[in-house]
Coordinates of C-alpha atoms in Angstrom, one line a residue:
Chain A
M1435 CA 83.7 109.1 84.3
S1436 CA 86.8 108.2 86.1
F1437 CA 90.7 108.8 85.0
D1438 CA 90.6 105.3 83.3
R1439 CA 91.4 106.8 79.9
L1440 CA 94.4 108.6 81.2
I1441 CA 95.5 105.7 83.3
E1442 CA 95.4 103.3 80.2
K1443 CA 97.6 105.8 78.3
I1444 CA 100.1 105.9 81.2
I1445 CA 100.2 102.0 81.3
E1446 CA 100.4 101.6 77.5
M1447 CA 103.2 104.2 77.4
K1448 CA 104.8 103.2 80.7
N1449 CA 105.0 106.8 81.4
P1450 CA 103.3 108.4 84.3
T1451 CA 104.3 112.0 83.2
V1452 CA 102.6 115.1 81.7
V1453 CA 104.2 117.9 79.7
G1454 CA 103.1 121.4 80.9
L1455 CA 102.8 123.7 77.9
D1456 CA 103.2 127.1 79.5
P1457 CA 104.8 128.8 76.6
K1458 CA 106.2 132.3 77.7
L1459 CA 107.5 133.9 74.7
E1460 CA 110.9 134.0 76.1
Y1461 CA 110.9 130.2 75.8
V1462 CA 110.2 130.2 72.2
P1463 CA 113.3 130.1 70.2
E1464 CA 114.2 133.3 68.3
F1465 CA 113.7 131.8 64.9
I1466 CA 110.1 131.2 65.6
Q1467 CA 109.6 134.5 67.2
R1468 CA 111.3 136.1 64.2
R1469 CA 109.2 134.2 61.9
Y1470 CA 105.9 135.5 63.3
L1471 CA 106.8 138.6 65.1
D1472 CA 108.7 140.2 61.9
E1473 CA 105.8 139.2 59.6
D1474 CA 102.9 140.3 61.6
G1475 CA 104.6 142.8 63.9
W1476 CA 105.0 142.9 67.4
T1477 CA 101.5 142.1 68.5
L1478 CA 99.6 139.9 70.8
K1479 CA 98.3 138.0 67.6
A1480 CA 101.9 137.3 66.3
A1481 CA 103.0 136.2 69.9
A1482 CA 100.0 133.8 69.9
K1483 CA 100.8 132.4 66.4
A1484 CA 104.5 131.9 67.6
I1485 CA 103.4 130.1 70.8
F1486 CA 101.2 127.7 68.8
A1487 CA 103.8 127.0 66.3
F1488 CA 106.3 126.1 69.2
N1489 CA 103.4 123.9 70.9
Q1490 CA 102.8 122.0 67.7
A1491 CA 106.6 121.2 67.2
I1492 CA 106.9 120.0 70.8
I1493 CA 103.7 118.0 70.5
D1494 CA 104.9 116.3 67.1
E1495 CA 107.9 115.1 69.0
I1496 CA 106.6 113.9 72.4
H1497 CA 103.1 112.5 71.5
D1498 CA 104.4 109.0 71.2
V1499 CA 106.3 109.1 74.4
V1500 CA 104.1 111.3 76.7
P1501 CA 100.4 110.4 77.5
A1502 CA 99.2 113.9 78.2
I1503 CA 99.8 117.8 78.2
K1504 CA 98.8 120.2 80.6
P1505 CA 98.5 123.8 79.1
Q1506 CA 98.4 126.4 81.8
A1507 CA 95.7 129.0 80.9
A1508 CA 97.6 131.8 82.3
Y1509 CA 100.2 131.9 79.7
Y1510 CA 97.5 131.9 77.0
E1511 CA 95.5 134.7 78.7
M1512 CA 98.6 136.8 78.6
Y1513 CA 98.1 137.3 74.9
G1514 CA 94.4 138.1 75.3
H1515 CA 91.8 136.4 73.0
Y1516 CA 94.6 135.4 70.4
G1517 CA 96.3 133.6 73.2
I1518 CA 93.0 131.8 73.9
K1519 CA 92.8 130.8 70.4
A1520 CA 96.3 129.5 70.6
L1521 CA 95.0 127.5 73.6
E1522 CA 92.1 126.1 71.9
K1523 CA 94.2 125.1 68.8
T1524 CA 96.8 123.4 71.2
I1525 CA 94.2 121.3 72.9
R1526 CA 92.8 120.3 69.4
Y1527 CA 96.2 119.5 68.0
A1528 CA 97.2 117.3 71.0
K1529 CA 93.9 115.6 71.0
L1530 CA 94.3 114.8 67.2
N1531 CA 97.8 113.3 68.2
G1532 CA 96.1 111.1 70.7
M1533 CA 97.1 113.0 73.8
F1534 CA 95.1 113.5 77.1
V1535 CA 94.5 117.1 77.7
I1536 CA 94.7 118.6 81.2
T1537 CA 93.8 122.5 81.2
D1538 CA 95.5 124.0 84.2
G1539 CA 93.1 126.8 84.9
K1540 CA 92.4 126.4 88.8
R1541 CA 89.0 127.7 88.0
N1542 CA 86.5 128.1 90.9
D1543 CA 83.3 129.9 91.4
I1544 CA 79.7 129.4 93.0
G1545 CA 77.3 126.8 91.2
A1546 CA 75.6 128.7 88.4
T1547 CA 79.0 130.4 87.3
M1548 CA 80.9 127.1 87.9
E1549 CA 78.6 125.6 85.4
A1550 CA 79.7 128.1 82.8
Y1551 CA 83.4 127.4 83.3
T1552 CA 82.5 123.4 83.2
N1553 CA 80.6 123.9 79.9
A1554 CA 83.5 126.1 78.5
H1555 CA 86.4 123.7 79.4
L1556 CA 84.9 120.2 79.5
G1557 CA 81.4 120.4 78.3
T1558 CA 79.2 121.9 75.5
V1559 CA 77.5 125.3 75.0
M1560 CA 74.3 125.7 73.3
V1561 CA 73.9 128.5 70.7
G1562 CA 70.5 128.4 69.1
E1563 CA 70.1 124.8 68.3
N1564 CA 73.9 124.1 67.9
E1565 CA 75.8 122.2 70.7
L1566 CA 79.3 123.4 70.5
E1567 CA 82.6 122.4 72.4
P1568 CA 84.6 125.7 73.2
F1569 CA 87.8 124.1 74.5
A1570 CA 87.0 120.2 74.8
A1571 CA 89.8 119.5 77.2
D1572 CA 89.8 116.1 78.9
A1573 CA 90.4 117.4 82.5
L1574 CA 90.6 120.8 84.4
T1575 CA 92.2 121.8 87.6
V1576 CA 90.0 123.5 90.0
N1577 CA 90.1 125.2 93.4
G1578 CA 87.7 124.0 96.0
Y1579 CA 87.6 126.8 98.4
L1580 CA 84.0 127.4 97.7
G1581 CA 82.9 123.9 98.7
T1582 CA 80.6 121.3 97.1
D1583 CA 78.3 123.6 95.1
G1584 CA 81.3 124.9 93.3
I1585 CA 82.3 121.3 92.4
A1586 CA 78.9 119.8 91.6
P1587 CA 78.6 121.0 88.1
L1588 CA 82.0 119.6 87.2
L1589 CA 80.9 116.1 88.6
K1590 CA 77.9 116.1 86.4
V1591 CA 79.9 116.9 83.3
C1592 CA 82.6 114.3 84.5
K1593 CA 80.1 111.5 84.5
E1594 CA 78.3 112.5 81.4
R1595 CA 81.3 113.1 79.1
D1596 CA 83.9 111.0 80.8
K1597 CA 86.1 113.8 82.0
G1598 CA 88.1 114.4 85.1
I1599 CA 89.2 117.4 87.5
Y1600 CA 92.2 117.8 89.8
V1601 CA 91.4 119.9 92.9
L1602 CA 94.1 121.8 94.5
V1603 CA 95.0 120.0 97.7
K1604 CA 98.6 120.9 98.6
T1605 CA 100.2 123.1 96.1
S1606 CA 104.0 123.2 95.3
N1607 CA 104.7 126.7 96.0
P1608 CA 106.8 127.8 99.0
S1609 CA 103.9 129.6 100.8
S1610 CA 101.4 126.9 100.3
G1611 CA 101.5 126.1 104.0
E1612 CA 100.3 129.5 105.1
L1613 CA 96.7 128.4 104.7
Q1614 CA 96.9 124.7 103.7
D1615 CA 98.9 123.5 106.6
K1616 CA 96.9 125.2 109.3
L1617 CA 95.1 122.6 111.6
I1618 CA 91.3 122.2 111.8
G1619 CA 91.4 120.3 115.1
D1620 CA 94.2 117.8 114.3
T1621 CA 93.9 117.8 110.6
P1622 CA 95.7 120.1 108.2
I1623 CA 93.4 122.0 105.7
Y1624 CA 95.1 120.1 102.9
A1625 CA 94.0 116.8 104.2
V1626 CA 90.4 118.1 104.8
M1627 CA 90.4 119.3 101.2
G1628 CA 91.6 115.9 100.2
D1629 CA 89.0 114.1 102.1
M1630 CA 86.4 116.2 100.3
C1631 CA 88.1 115.0 96.9
E1632 CA 87.4 111.4 98.2
Q1633 CA 83.8 112.2 98.9
W1634 CA 83.2 114.2 95.7
G1635 CA 84.6 111.4 93.7
A1636 CA 82.9 108.4 95.4
D1637 CA 80.6 107.5 92.9
T1638 CA 83.0 107.7 89.9
I1639 CA 85.5 105.2 90.8
G1640 CA 86.9 103.4 87.7
K1641 CA 88.6 100.0 87.0
Y1642 CA 92.1 101.0 88.4
G1643 CA 90.4 102.4 91.7
Y1644 CA 90.8 106.0 90.9
S1645 CA 87.7 108.4 90.7
A1646 CA 87.3 111.3 88.2
V1647 CA 88.2 113.6 91.1
G1648 CA 92.0 113.9 91.4
A1649 CA 94.1 116.2 93.5
V1650 CA 97.1 118.5 93.0
V1651 CA 99.9 117.7 95.4
G1652 CA 103.2 119.3 94.9
A1653 CA 106.4 117.3 94.3
T1654 CA 108.1 119.8 96.6
Y1655 CA 106.4 118.3 99.7
P1656 CA 107.3 114.6 99.5
E1657 CA 106.3 113.9 103.1
Q1658 CA 102.6 115.2 102.4
L1659 CA 102.7 113.4 99.1
T1660 CA 103.2 110.0 100.8
E1661 CA 100.8 110.8 103.7
L1662 CA 98.1 111.8 101.3
R1663 CA 98.5 108.7 99.0
K1664 CA 97.5 106.7 101.8
R1665 CA 94.8 108.8 103.0
L1666 CA 93.1 109.1 99.7
P1667 CA 93.1 105.8 98.0
H1668 CA 90.8 106.7 95.3
T1669 CA 92.2 110.0 94.4
M1670 CA 94.7 110.4 91.6
F1671 CA 97.3 113.0 92.0
L1672 CA 98.7 115.7 89.6
V1673 CA 102.1 116.4 90.8
P1674 CA 103.8 119.6 89.7
G1675 CA 107.2 120.8 91.0
Y1676 CA 109.4 118.1 89.6
G1677 CA 112.5 119.3 88.2
A1678 CA 112.6 123.2 87.8
Q1679 CA 110.8 123.9 91.2
G1680 CA 113.2 121.4 93.1
G1681 CA 111.3 118.2 93.5
G1682 CA 113.5 115.2 92.8
A1683 CA 112.3 111.8 91.5
E1684 CA 113.0 109.8 94.6
G1685 CA 110.7 112.0 96.6
L1686 CA 107.9 111.4 94.0
K1687 CA 107.7 107.8 95.0
G1688 CA 105.4 108.1 98.0
G1689 CA 102.8 109.5 95.5
F1690 CA 102.4 106.4 93.6
D1691 CA 100.7 103.2 94.6
E1692 CA 102.0 99.6 94.7
N1693 CA 101.4 99.3 90.8
G1694 CA 103.3 102.6 89.9
L1695 CA 99.9 104.2 89.3
G1696 CA 97.8 107.0 91.1
A1697 CA 99.9 110.0 90.2
I1698 CA 101.0 111.8 87.0
V1699 CA 104.0 114.1 87.4
N1700 CA 104.3 117.3 85.5
S1701 CA 107.3 119.1 84.0
S1702 CA 106.9 122.4 82.1
R1703 CA 110.0 124.5 81.9
A1704 CA 112.6 121.7 81.8
V1705 CA 111.0 120.2 78.7
M1706 CA 110.2 123.7 76.9
C1707 CA 113.6 124.9 77.6
A1708 CA 115.6 121.8 77.2
Y1709 CA 117.3 123.2 74.2
K1710 CA 118.6 125.9 76.4
K1711 CA 119.8 123.7 79.2
E1712 CA 121.4 121.4 76.5
G1713 CA 123.1 124.4 74.7
C1714 CA 122.0 122.8 71.3
D1715 CA 121.0 124.7 68.2
E1716 CA 117.8 126.4 68.9
R1717 CA 116.3 124.8 65.7
D1718 CA 116.7 121.5 67.7
F1719 CA 114.3 122.6 70.4
A1720 CA 111.6 120.0 69.9
K1721 CA 114.1 117.2 69.6
A1722 CA 115.7 118.4 72.8
A1723 CA 112.2 118.4 74.4
R1724 CA 111.9 114.8 73.2
R1725 CA 115.3 113.9 74.9
E1726 CA 114.2 115.6 78.1
V1727 CA 110.9 113.7 78.4
I1728 CA 112.5 110.4 77.8
R1729 CA 115.1 111.3 80.4
M1730 CA 112.3 112.2 82.8
R1731 CA 110.2 109.2 82.1
D1732 CA 113.2 106.9 82.9
D1733 CA 114.1 108.8 85.9
I1734 CA 110.7 108.6 87.4
T1735 CA 109.8 105.1 86.3
S1736 CA 113.1 104.0 87.9
Y1737 CA 111.7 104.6 91.3
I1738 CA 108.1 103.1 90.9
N1739 CA 106.6 99.9 90.2
L1740 CA 104.8 100.5 86.8
K1741 CA 104.5 97.3 84.9
Chain B
M116 CA 97.6 151.7 94.7
S117 CA 94.4 151.6 96.7
F118 CA 90.8 151.6 95.9
D119 CA 90.7 155.5 96.1
R120 CA 89.8 155.7 92.4
L121 CA 86.8 153.5 92.8
I122 CA 85.6 155.1 96.1
E123 CA 85.8 158.5 94.8
K124 CA 83.5 157.3 91.9
I125 CA 81.2 155.8 94.6
I126 CA 81.1 159.1 96.5
E127 CA 80.5 161.1 93.5
M128 CA 77.8 159.1 92.2
K129 CA 76.5 158.6 95.8
N130 CA 76.3 154.7 94.6
P131 CA 78.2 151.9 96.2
T132 CA 77.0 149.3 93.7
V133 CA 78.5 147.5 90.7
V134 CA 76.7 145.7 87.9
G135 CA 77.7 142.2 87.2
L136 CA 77.9 141.7 83.4
D137 CA 77.4 137.9 83.2
P138 CA 75.7 137.7 79.9
K139 CA 74.3 134.2 79.4
L140 CA 72.9 134.0 75.9
E141 CA 69.5 133.2 77.3
Y142 CA 69.5 136.8 79.0
V143 CA 70.0 138.5 75.8
P144 CA 66.8 139.7 74.3
E145 CA 65.6 137.7 71.2
F146 CA 65.9 140.6 68.8
I147 CA 69.4 140.9 69.5
Q148 CA 70.2 137.3 69.4
R149 CA 68.2 137.2 65.8
R150 CA 70.4 140.1 64.6
Y151 CA 73.6 138.2 65.1
L152 CA 72.8 134.4 65.1
D153 CA 70.6 134.8 61.9
E154 CA 73.3 136.8 60.2
D155 CA 76.5 134.8 61.2
G156 CA 74.9 131.4 62.1
W157 CA 74.6 129.7 65.4
T158 CA 78.3 129.9 66.0
L159 CA 80.4 131.0 69.2
K160 CA 81.3 134.2 67.1
A161 CA 77.8 135.2 66.7
A162 CA 77.0 134.5 70.3
A163 CA 79.9 136.5 71.4
K164 CA 79.0 139.4 69.1
A165 CA 75.3 139.2 70.5
I166 CA 76.4 139.4 74.3
F167 CA 78.9 142.4 73.5
A168 CA 75.9 144.3 71.8
F169 CA 73.8 143.6 74.8
N170 CA 76.6 144.7 77.2
Q171 CA 77.1 147.9 75.2
A172 CA 73.5 148.8 75.3
I173 CA 73.4 148.4 79.1
I174 CA 76.6 150.4 79.5
D175 CA 75.2 153.1 77.6
E176 CA 72.2 153.3 79.9
I177 CA 73.8 152.9 83.3
H178 CA 77.3 154.5 83.1
D179 CA 76.1 157.8 84.6
V180 CA 74.4 156.3 87.6
V181 CA 76.7 153.2 88.4
P182 CA 80.5 153.5 89.2
A183 CA 81.5 150.1 88.0
I184 CA 80.9 147.0 86.1
K185 CA 82.0 143.4 87.0
P186 CA 82.2 141.1 84.0
Q187 CA 82.4 137.5 85.1
A188 CA 85.0 135.7 83.1
A189 CA 83.2 132.4 83.0
Y190 CA 80.4 133.8 80.9
Y191 CA 82.9 134.8 78.2
E192 CA 85.0 131.7 78.3
M193 CA 81.9 129.9 77.5
Y194 CA 82.2 131.2 74.1
G195 CA 85.7 130.5 73.6
H196 CA 88.3 133.1 72.2
Y197 CA 85.4 134.9 70.7
G198 CA 84.0 135.4 74.0
I199 CA 87.2 136.6 75.4
K200 CA 87.2 139.1 72.7
A201 CA 83.8 140.2 73.8
L202 CA 85.3 140.5 77.3
E203 CA 88.2 142.7 76.1
K204 CA 85.7 144.9 74.2
T205 CA 83.3 145.2 77.2
I206 CA 86.2 146.4 79.3
R207 CA 87.4 148.8 77.0
Y208 CA 83.8 150.1 76.3
A209 CA 83.1 150.5 80.0
K210 CA 86.5 152.4 80.7
L211 CA 85.6 154.7 77.6
N212 CA 82.3 155.5 79.3
G213 CA 84.2 156.3 82.6
M214 CA 83.4 153.1 84.5
F215 CA 85.7 151.2 86.9
V216 CA 85.9 147.5 85.8
I217 CA 86.4 144.6 88.1
T218 CA 87.1 141.5 86.2
D219 CA 85.6 138.6 88.1
G220 CA 88.1 135.8 87.3
K221 CA 88.9 134.3 90.8
R222 CA 92.4 133.6 89.3
N223 CA 95.0 131.7 91.4
D224 CA 98.3 130.0 90.9
I225 CA 101.9 129.8 92.2
G226 CA 104.1 132.7 91.8
A227 CA 105.6 132.8 88.3
T228 CA 102.2 131.9 87.0
M229 CA 100.1 134.3 88.9
E230 CA 102.4 136.8 87.4
A231 CA 101.1 135.9 84.0
Y232 CA 97.6 136.3 85.0
T233 CA 98.5 139.5 86.7
N234 CA 100.1 141.0 83.6
A235 CA 97.2 139.7 81.5
H236 CA 94.3 141.3 83.5
L237 CA 95.8 144.1 85.3
G238 CA 99.3 144.6 83.9
T239 CA 101.2 144.7 80.6
V240 CA 102.9 141.9 78.5
M241 CA 106.1 142.6 76.3
V242 CA 106.0 141.4 72.8
G243 CA 109.3 142.2 71.3
E244 CA 109.8 145.9 72.2
N245 CA 106.0 146.5 72.4
E246 CA 104.3 146.7 75.9
L247 CA 100.7 145.8 75.4
E248 CA 97.7 145.8 77.8
P249 CA 95.7 142.5 77.0
F250 CA 92.8 143.2 79.2
A251 CA 93.3 146.4 81.1
A252 CA 90.8 145.9 84.0
D253 CA 91.2 148.1 87.2
A254 CA 90.6 145.2 89.6
L255 CA 90.5 141.3 89.6
T256 CA 89.1 138.8 91.9
V257 CA 91.4 136.1 93.2
N258 CA 91.5 133.0 95.3
G259 CA 94.1 133.1 98.1
Y260 CA 94.3 129.3 98.7
L261 CA 98.0 129.2 97.6
G262 CA 99.1 131.9 100.3
T263 CA 101.4 134.8 99.7
D264 CA 103.5 134.0 96.7
G265 CA 100.2 133.5 94.6
I266 CA 99.3 137.1 95.9
A267 CA 102.7 139.0 95.6
P268 CA 102.8 139.4 91.8
L269 CA 99.4 141.2 92.1
L270 CA 100.5 143.5 94.8
K271 CA 103.4 144.6 92.8
V272 CA 101.1 145.6 89.7
C273 CA 98.5 147.1 92.2
K274 CA 101.3 149.5 93.5
E275 CA 102.9 150.2 90.0
R276 CA 99.7 150.7 88.2
D277 CA 97.0 151.9 90.6
K278 CA 95.0 148.6 90.5
G279 CA 93.1 146.5 93.1
I280 CA 92.2 143.0 93.9
Y281 CA 89.5 141.3 95.9
V282 CA 90.3 138.1 97.4
L283 CA 87.6 135.3 98.2
V284 CA 87.2 135.3 101.9
K285 CA 83.5 134.3 102.7
T286 CA 81.6 133.4 99.3
S287 CA 77.8 133.8 98.9
N288 CA 77.0 130.2 97.9
P289 CA 75.1 127.9 100.2
S290 CA 78.1 125.4 100.7
S291 CA 80.7 128.1 101.3
G292 CA 80.9 127.2 104.9
E293 CA 82.1 123.5 104.2
L294 CA 85.7 124.7 104.3
Q295 CA 85.5 128.6 105.0
D296 CA 83.6 128.1 108.3
K297 CA 85.9 125.5 109.8
L298 CA 87.9 126.6 112.7
I299 CA 91.6 127.1 113.1
G300 CA 91.7 127.2 116.9
D301 CA 89.0 129.5 117.5
T302 CA 89.1 131.4 114.3
P303 CA 87.1 130.4 111.1
I304 CA 89.0 130.0 107.9
Y305 CA 87.3 132.9 106.3
A306 CA 88.6 135.3 109.3
V307 CA 92.1 133.9 108.7
M308 CA 91.8 134.7 105.0
G309 CA 90.6 138.1 105.9
D310 CA 93.5 138.7 108.2
M311 CA 95.8 137.8 105.4
C312 CA 94.2 140.4 103.3
E313 CA 94.8 143.0 105.9
Q314 CA 98.4 142.1 105.9
W315 CA 98.8 141.9 102.2
G316 CA 97.4 145.3 101.9
A317 CA 99.1 147.0 104.8
D318 CA 101.4 149.2 102.7
T319 CA 98.8 150.4 100.1
I320 CA 96.2 152.2 102.3
G321 CA 94.6 155.1 100.5
K322 CA 93.1 158.2 101.8
Y323 CA 89.7 156.8 102.9
G324 CA 91.4 154.1 104.8
Y325 CA 91.1 151.2 102.4
S326 CA 94.0 149.3 100.9
A327 CA 94.4 147.8 97.3
V328 CA 93.5 144.3 98.6
G329 CA 89.7 143.9 99.1
A330 CA 87.7 140.7 100.0
V331 CA 84.8 139.1 98.6
V332 CA 82.0 138.5 101.3
G333 CA 78.6 137.5 100.4
A334 CA 75.4 139.4 101.1
T335 CA 73.9 136.0 102.0
Y336 CA 75.8 135.9 105.3
P337 CA 75.0 139.4 107.0
E338 CA 76.4 138.3 110.4
Q339 CA 79.9 137.4 109.0
L340 CA 79.7 140.7 106.8
T341 CA 79.3 142.6 110.0
E342 CA 81.9 140.8 111.9
L343 CA 84.3 141.1 109.2
R344 CA 83.8 144.7 108.7
K345 CA 84.8 145.3 112.3
R346 CA 87.8 142.7 111.9
L347 CA 89.2 144.0 108.8
P348 CA 89.1 148.0 108.9
H349 CA 91.4 148.4 105.8
T350 CA 90.0 145.9 103.4
M351 CA 87.2 146.9 101.2
F352 CA 84.4 144.4 100.3
L353 CA 83.1 143.3 97.1
V354 CA 79.7 142.0 98.1
P355 CA 77.9 139.5 95.8
G356 CA 74.5 137.9 96.5
Y357 CA 72.1 140.9 96.8
G358 CA 68.8 140.4 95.2
A359 CA 68.7 137.1 93.1
Q360 CA 70.7 135.1 95.6
G361 CA 68.5 136.3 98.4
G362 CA 70.6 138.8 100.3
G363 CA 68.4 141.8 101.2
A364 CA 69.6 145.5 101.4
E365 CA 69.1 145.7 105.2
G366 CA 71.5 142.9 105.8
L367 CA 74.2 144.6 103.9
K368 CA 74.4 147.5 106.2
G369 CA 77.0 145.7 108.5
G370 CA 79.4 145.5 105.4
F371 CA 79.8 149.4 105.4
D372 CA 81.4 151.8 107.7
E373 CA 80.2 154.8 109.4
N374 CA 80.7 157.0 106.3
G375 CA 78.8 154.5 104.1
L376 CA 82.0 153.3 102.5
G377 CA 83.9 150.2 102.5
A378 CA 81.8 148.0 100.4
I379 CA 80.4 147.8 96.9
V380 CA 77.5 145.6 96.2
N381 CA 77.0 143.7 93.0
S382 CA 73.8 142.8 91.1
S383 CA 73.9 140.7 88.0
R384 CA 70.9 139.0 86.9
A385 CA 68.4 141.4 88.4
V386 CA 69.8 144.0 86.2
M387 CA 70.5 142.1 82.9
C388 CA 67.0 140.5 83.2
A389 CA 65.2 143.5 84.5
Y390 CA 63.1 143.6 81.3
K391 CA 62.0 140.1 81.9
K392 CA 60.9 140.8 85.6
E393 CA 59.2 143.9 84.6
G394 CA 57.4 142.1 81.7
C395 CA 58.2 145.1 79.3
D396 CA 58.9 144.9 75.6
E397 CA 62.4 143.3 75.2
R398 CA 63.6 146.2 73.1
D399 CA 63.3 148.2 76.4
F400 CA 65.9 146.0 78.0
A401 CA 68.6 148.7 78.8
K402 CA 66.1 151.2 80.0
A403 CA 64.7 148.5 82.3
A404 CA 68.2 147.7 83.5
R405 CA 68.5 151.6 84.3
R406 CA 65.4 151.5 86.2
E407 CA 66.7 148.5 88.1
V408 CA 70.2 150.1 89.0
I409 CA 68.4 153.2 90.2
R410 CA 66.1 151.2 92.3
M411 CA 69.0 149.3 93.7
R412 CA 71.0 152.4 94.6
D413 CA 68.1 153.8 96.4
D414 CA 67.2 150.6 98.2
I415 CA 70.9 150.3 99.3
T416 CA 71.7 153.8 100.3
S417 CA 68.5 154.1 102.3
Y418 CA 70.1 151.8 104.8
I419 CA 73.7 153.5 104.9
N420 CA 75.4 156.8 105.7
L421 CA 76.8 157.8 102.4
K422 CA 77.2 161.5 102.1

């Protein structure tokens, strides 16, 4: 009912990072694409099989170094229900390998409908007398624009099933300020949203001081990251934008507390496409991903105080 | 590249309403549940087959009365990839029956990822040399919290493929005001978001004066609906909250322009569960849905000036 499970993995592995599995087909080495596309034809089904095979090989190579993966739902929805099946299988495979899974879905809706999203991604669904777990992730990213009754169903399941959520607070993209930086009185909207996260999480604080309600805060805005760390002492941050989007490791420092906790930094493309950047044989893509996650871990932990 | 296609259907049918297909399994009559669950077992697959059969029967009965359906993605995700397959099939079946399809996904993300959602729901995806349409809806609901670069990929596809979006502006739920009513200077956030819709849609205005960028404005807030209609002359409204959520037909008036256009009103549960409310034989559920959509049409059009 907090992020303790994730934080324990972070401490154990001395690694506050998460690998975003956002497998565009163009990221998948050609030998894997050929294996599936030539066999099954150029179909959504074949594409989904190829991305799952790609994900599996990466998980095999990184699961003993990185505590968590963050599959981005959009890159699975791209391949229709076949893609969603690949998402389900990716989540299951990562969990079998001991990883914590954050589904990046940025879901949001009014209460009754949010309950359906919650049950789908973090909870269970009743079919007749069977209680089934459709996706079974450990955490989900969500958008808080609809206020408390769009969040309440999530909090219930977080408590009952030891799950977590990350609410969009200050996103990493260039135009995030258009709405998020606007002032309500003296307070920017992102800080108001952050304050709501503190409230929503208030009765789920775990032994490391962080609740089950985290916040998404982009690495591309280091000042706000530092400001929000101070403002939101019980809210763990999921920090996208390191690497490919331009956020450097030094700028991340402010997102962590004095124990090197309180944040987990995501990298997607730099890991999935490490083999392209290295220029190594594409058959070596998973080992290249491993080299990149080790490099990222060492880069980030050199700036923080994680014991 | 505007909502002209939808507006023409509304004029032709003299009916500015849309049926939300949010098929919780408990809404599906028992004889359909038995047909699929007893045959296939109490699985997500069987549940998904049951909801598709339910949707098909409703579409058969309403497609000559109602211009559009609005499947809510959450109620399909609840059944994992089998549910998503039922969503794909529901969209295809509704389009075969001449209906306009609005996928209610409230999707949102940063630019590159939003492109993936856009291609999935409204556009096409390349697999090898094949250009495939995963979901092929006509419109998608989205959340604008991330600003322009989370909307730009949608605008591109709206223009290229004659699609539309509805951005969350003032949602129908009780807590929508927590963030949306807060003031930026003198202007509530929902109005700022509405102004952004006007800007985003500015170069896609169609022959009825409405752009490809609509707004979601709840029937439960008739004052704001009226205020926003005046403020956002080129933004078509998708209005949830009529009926089950407590919004009455008279309160909807302010959402329409002087020609009875500019809004489409959604009803979900009242249509899907009309047979329960009527107390008729459950085998008569689709006819009961038809009776309810006719009642709704007559109720709403009695207050507006649609010729």
